[in-house]
mmCIF file of N, CA and C in Angstrom:
data_model
loop_
_atom_site.group_PDB
_atom_site.id
_atom_site.type_symbol
_atom_site.label_atom_id
_atom_site.label_comp_id
_atom_site.label_asym_id
_atom_site.label_seq_id
_atom_site.Cartn_x
_atom_site.Cartn_y
_atom_site.Cartn_z
ATOM 1 N N MET M 71 55.692 -16.545 7.064
ATOM 2 C CA MET M 71 55.378 -17.952 7.049
ATOM 3 C C MET M 71 56.247 -18.631 8.097
ATOM 4 N N ASP M 72 55.765 -19.719 8.635
ATOM 5 C CA ASP M 72 56.576 -20.392 9.647
ATOM 6 C C ASP M 72 57.351 -21.559 9.036
ATOM 7 N N ALA M 73 58.176 -22.170 9.841
ATOM 8 C CA ALA M 73 59.097 -23.204 9.356
ATOM 9 C C ALA M 73 58.369 -24.392 8.715
ATOM 10 N N SER M 74 57.159 -24.687 9.165
ATOM 11 C CA SER M 74 56.430 -25.831 8.606
ATOM 12 C C SER M 74 55.996 -25.598 7.157
ATOM 13 N N GLU M 75 55.943 -24.344 6.710
ATOM 14 C CA GLU M 75 55.517 -24.028 5.345
ATOM 15 C C GLU M 75 56.676 -23.852 4.371
ATOM 16 N N VAL M 76 57.897 -23.797 4.871
ATOM 17 C CA VAL M 76 59.060 -23.489 4.040
ATOM 18 C C VAL M 76 59.306 -24.546 2.972
ATOM 19 N N SER M 77 59.247 -25.796 3.340
ATOM 20 C CA SER M 77 59.528 -26.870 2.380
ATOM 21 C C SER M 77 58.540 -26.857 1.222
ATOM 22 N N SER M 78 57.273 -26.679 1.532
ATOM 23 C CA SER M 78 56.248 -26.641 0.490
ATOM 24 C C SER M 78 56.449 -25.444 -0.440
ATOM 25 N N LEU M 79 56.740 -24.285 0.131
ATOM 26 C CA LEU M 79 56.976 -23.097 -0.696
ATOM 27 C C LEU M 79 58.217 -23.291 -1.568
ATOM 28 N N HIS M 80 59.257 -23.848 -0.999
ATOM 29 C CA HIS M 80 60.486 -24.094 -1.773
ATOM 30 C C HIS M 80 60.195 -25.017 -2.953
ATOM 31 N N ASP M 81 59.425 -26.069 -2.722
ATOM 32 C CA ASP M 81 59.071 -26.986 -3.811
ATOM 33 C C ASP M 81 58.290 -26.264 -4.908
ATOM 34 N N SER M 82 57.339 -25.421 -4.514
ATOM 35 C CA SER M 82 56.545 -24.682 -5.497
ATOM 36 C C SER M 82 57.404 -23.684 -6.267
ATOM 37 N N MET M 83 58.313 -23.022 -5.576
ATOM 38 C CA MET M 83 59.205 -22.078 -6.249
ATOM 39 C C MET M 83 60.043 -22.787 -7.299
ATOM 40 N N ARG M 84 60.552 -23.966 -6.970
ATOM 41 C CA ARG M 84 61.344 -24.726 -7.950
ATOM 42 C C ARG M 84 60.476 -25.181 -9.107
ATOM 43 N N LYS M 85 59.275 -25.658 -8.805
ATOM 44 C CA LYS M 85 58.364 -26.172 -9.823
ATOM 45 C C LYS M 85 58.018 -25.091 -10.856
ATOM 46 N N TYR M 86 57.793 -23.864 -10.392
ATOM 47 C CA TYR M 86 57.375 -22.779 -11.279
ATOM 48 C C TYR M 86 58.519 -21.873 -11.719
ATOM 49 N N GLY M 87 59.733 -22.160 -11.296
ATOM 50 C CA GLY M 87 60.884 -21.353 -11.716
ATOM 51 C C GLY M 87 60.926 -19.971 -11.097
ATOM 52 N N ILE M 88 60.429 -19.849 -9.882
ATOM 53 C CA ILE M 88 60.403 -18.562 -9.195
ATOM 54 C C ILE M 88 61.675 -18.417 -8.370
ATOM 55 N N ARG M 89 62.407 -17.345 -8.609
ATOM 56 C CA ARG M 89 63.674 -17.122 -7.903
ATOM 57 C C ARG M 89 63.432 -16.542 -6.523
ATOM 58 N N GLY M 90 64.332 -16.855 -5.620
ATOM 59 C CA GLY M 90 64.274 -16.323 -4.272
ATOM 60 C C GLY M 90 65.019 -17.250 -3.334
ATOM 61 N N THR M 91 65.418 -16.710 -2.198
ATOM 62 C CA THR M 91 66.127 -17.484 -1.193
ATOM 63 C C THR M 91 65.311 -17.450 0.093
ATOM 64 N N LEU M 92 65.004 -18.615 0.612
ATOM 65 C CA LEU M 92 64.257 -18.708 1.862
ATOM 66 C C LEU M 92 65.226 -18.619 3.036
ATOM 67 N N VAL M 93 64.972 -17.674 3.936
ATOM 68 C CA VAL M 93 65.845 -17.485 5.096
ATOM 69 C C VAL M 93 64.995 -17.215 6.336
ATOM 70 N N PRO M 94 65.442 -17.705 7.489
ATOM 71 C CA PRO M 94 64.720 -17.375 8.719
ATOM 72 C C PRO M 94 64.984 -15.913 9.092
ATOM 73 N N ILE M 95 63.983 -15.252 9.633
ATOM 74 C CA ILE M 95 64.165 -13.866 10.060
ATOM 75 C C ILE M 95 65.204 -13.803 11.169
ATOM 76 N N ASP M 96 65.127 -14.748 12.097
ATOM 77 C CA ASP M 96 66.122 -14.860 13.170
ATOM 78 C C ASP M 96 66.992 -16.079 12.865
ATOM 79 N N PRO M 97 68.233 -15.883 12.435
ATOM 80 C CA PRO M 97 69.087 -17.022 12.059
ATOM 81 C C PRO M 97 69.309 -18.033 13.194
ATOM 82 N N ASN M 98 69.089 -17.609 14.426
ATOM 83 C CA ASN M 98 69.258 -18.515 15.559
ATOM 84 C C ASN M 98 68.000 -19.314 15.875
ATOM 85 N N ASN M 99 66.905 -19.020 15.193
ATOM 86 C CA ASN M 99 65.643 -19.716 15.441
ATOM 87 C C ASN M 99 65.090 -20.260 14.135
ATOM 88 N N ARG M 100 65.535 -21.431 13.746
ATOM 89 C CA ARG M 100 65.106 -22.027 12.483
ATOM 90 C C ARG M 100 63.654 -22.481 12.509
ATOM 91 N N TRP M 101 63.040 -22.530 13.674
ATOM 92 C CA TRP M 101 61.628 -22.938 13.782
ATOM 93 C C TRP M 101 60.712 -21.732 13.827
ATOM 94 N N GLY M 102 61.253 -20.535 13.680
ATOM 95 C CA GLY M 102 60.461 -19.302 13.737
ATOM 96 C C GLY M 102 59.937 -18.890 12.372
ATOM 97 N N ILE M 103 59.780 -17.608 12.211
ATOM 98 C CA ILE M 103 59.231 -17.033 10.983
ATOM 99 C C ILE M 103 60.319 -16.939 9.909
ATOM 100 N N TRP M 104 59.934 -17.260 8.672
ATOM 101 C CA TRP M 104 60.839 -17.213 7.525
ATOM 102 C C TRP M 104 60.347 -16.176 6.530
ATOM 103 N N ARG M 105 61.230 -15.787 5.629
ATOM 104 C CA ARG M 105 60.881 -14.875 4.545
ATOM 105 C C ARG M 105 61.638 -15.285 3.291
ATOM 106 N N VAL M 106 61.240 -14.697 2.179
ATOM 107 C CA VAL M 106 61.925 -14.924 0.908
ATOM 108 C C VAL M 106 62.651 -13.634 0.559
ATOM 109 N N VAL M 107 63.936 -13.748 0.242
ATOM 110 C CA VAL M 107 64.702 -12.565 -0.143
ATOM 111 C C VAL M 107 65.205 -12.720 -1.570
ATOM 112 N N ASP M 108 65.379 -11.579 -2.230
ATOM 113 C CA ASP M 108 65.943 -11.553 -3.573
ATOM 114 C C ASP M 108 67.408 -11.969 -3.470
ATOM 115 N N PRO M 109 67.841 -12.942 -4.281
ATOM 116 C CA PRO M 109 69.226 -13.413 -4.174
ATOM 117 C C PRO M 109 70.266 -12.359 -4.571
ATOM 118 N N VAL M 110 69.850 -11.335 -5.303
ATOM 119 C CA VAL M 110 70.797 -10.313 -5.749
ATOM 120 C C VAL M 110 70.996 -9.226 -4.704
ATOM 121 N N ASP M 111 69.891 -8.619 -4.255
ATOM 122 C CA ASP M 111 70.035 -7.475 -3.350
ATOM 123 C C ASP M 111 69.502 -7.715 -1.932
ATOM 124 N N GLN M 112 69.113 -8.946 -1.630
ATOM 125 C CA GLN M 112 68.635 -9.345 -0.294
ATOM 126 C C GLN M 112 67.379 -8.596 0.150
ATOM 127 N N ARG M 113 66.631 -8.074 -0.803
ATOM 128 C CA ARG M 113 65.374 -7.371 -0.522
ATOM 129 C C ARG M 113 64.292 -8.405 -0.206
ATOM 130 N N ASP M 114 63.407 -8.106 0.741
ATOM 131 C CA ASP M 114 62.317 -9.013 1.121
ATOM 132 C C ASP M 114 61.274 -9.036 0.001
ATOM 133 N N ILE M 115 61.069 -10.224 -0.591
ATOM 134 C CA ILE M 115 60.106 -10.382 -1.679
ATOM 135 C C ILE M 115 59.056 -11.446 -1.333
ATOM 136 N N THR M 116 58.853 -11.671 -0.046
ATOM 137 C CA THR M 116 57.952 -12.734 0.411
ATOM 138 C C THR M 116 56.550 -12.583 -0.172
ATOM 139 N N ASP M 117 55.950 -11.401 -0.058
ATOM 140 C CA ASP M 117 54.582 -11.210 -0.534
ATOM 141 C C ASP M 117 54.473 -11.452 -2.037
ATOM 142 N N ASP M 118 55.446 -10.979 -2.797
ATOM 143 C CA ASP M 118 55.451 -11.172 -4.242
ATOM 144 C C ASP M 118 55.538 -12.655 -4.603
ATOM 145 N N VAL M 119 56.433 -13.371 -3.935
ATOM 146 C CA VAL M 119 56.608 -14.801 -4.225
ATOM 147 C C VAL M 119 55.351 -15.586 -3.857
ATOM 148 N N LEU M 120 54.759 -15.293 -2.704
ATOM 149 C CA LEU M 120 53.538 -15.993 -2.301
ATOM 150 C C LEU M 120 52.415 -15.748 -3.313
ATOM 151 N N ALA M 121 52.303 -14.524 -3.809
ATOM 152 C CA ALA M 121 51.282 -14.204 -4.807
ATOM 153 C C ALA M 121 51.551 -14.937 -6.122
ATOM 154 N N ARG M 122 52.808 -14.989 -6.540
ATOM 155 C CA ARG M 122 53.152 -15.671 -7.796
ATOM 156 C C ARG M 122 52.897 -17.165 -7.708
ATOM 157 N N VAL M 123 53.214 -17.771 -6.562
ATOM 158 C CA VAL M 123 52.965 -19.206 -6.375
ATOM 159 C C VAL M 123 51.459 -19.472 -6.375
ATOM 160 N N ALA M 124 50.691 -18.647 -5.678
ATOM 161 C CA ALA M 124 49.240 -18.827 -5.647
ATOM 162 C C ALA M 124 48.644 -18.711 -7.042
ATOM 163 N N ALA M 125 49.101 -17.736 -7.817
ATOM 164 C CA ALA M 125 48.599 -17.558 -9.187
ATOM 165 C C ALA M 125 48.987 -18.749 -10.065
ATOM 166 N N ALA M 126 50.200 -19.238 -9.913
ATOM 167 C CA ALA M 126 50.659 -20.378 -10.712
ATOM 168 C C ALA M 126 49.875 -21.642 -10.365
ATOM 169 N N ASP M 127 49.515 -21.795 -9.096
ATOM 170 C CA ASP M 127 48.736 -22.964 -8.685
ATOM 171 C C ASP M 127 47.347 -22.965 -9.319
ATOM 172 N N LEU M 128 46.818 -21.793 -9.649
ATOM 173 C CA LEU M 128 45.481 -21.688 -10.232
ATOM 174 C C LEU M 128 45.456 -21.899 -11.737
ATOM 175 N N GLN M 129 46.614 -21.840 -12.383
ATOM 176 C CA GLN M 129 46.685 -21.999 -13.832
ATOM 177 C C GLN M 129 46.371 -23.434 -14.230
ATOM 178 N N ARG M 130 45.663 -23.561 -15.325
ATOM 179 C CA ARG M 130 45.386 -24.887 -15.865
ATOM 180 C C ARG M 130 46.549 -25.289 -16.763
ATOM 181 N N PRO M 131 46.792 -26.555 -16.909
ATOM 182 C CA PRO M 131 47.870 -26.998 -17.803
ATOM 183 C C PRO M 131 47.635 -26.487 -19.223
ATOM 184 N N MET M 132 48.726 -26.095 -19.883
ATOM 185 C CA MET M 132 48.631 -25.573 -21.245
ATOM 186 C C MET M 132 48.784 -26.673 -22.278
ATOM 187 N N ARG M 133 49.288 -27.812 -21.869
ATOM 188 C CA ARG M 133 49.473 -28.928 -22.802
ATOM 189 C C ARG M 133 48.740 -30.137 -22.261
ATOM 190 N N GLY M 134 48.507 -31.078 -23.118
ATOM 191 C CA GLY M 134 47.868 -32.299 -22.668
ATOM 192 C C GLY M 134 47.334 -33.083 -23.861
ATOM 193 N N PHE M 135 46.598 -34.081 -23.556
ATOM 194 C CA PHE M 135 46.041 -34.944 -24.582
ATOM 195 C C PHE M 135 44.528 -34.849 -24.561
ATOM 196 N N ILE M 136 43.941 -34.869 -25.724
ATOM 197 C CA ILE M 136 42.481 -34.919 -25.837
ATOM 198 C C ILE M 136 42.167 -36.254 -26.503
ATOM 199 N N ILE M 137 41.383 -37.030 -25.816
ATOM 200 C CA ILE M 137 41.026 -38.334 -26.348
ATOM 201 C C ILE M 137 39.543 -38.308 -26.724
ATOM 202 N N ALA M 138 39.295 -38.420 -28.023
ATOM 203 C CA ALA M 138 37.919 -38.402 -28.502
ATOM 204 C C ALA M 138 37.383 -39.833 -28.482
ATOM 205 N N GLY M 139 36.217 -39.971 -27.992
ATOM 206 C CA GLY M 139 35.654 -41.318 -27.848
ATOM 207 C C GLY M 139 34.689 -41.705 -28.890
#
């Protein structure tokens, strides 16, 4: 993912409680390609996180109000 998508992904990760650290592949180029790494072992988990965020975005709310008319 590129730098323009990082903020949106970070917001979604926080919203859904998905762990991971967003880091640029090249630390000297913050406008380049980014990835998500596991905060414990620094393993690249970008594909897993993107899939989890996409799945969470498709879920319908589990709570709410029903108003009978």
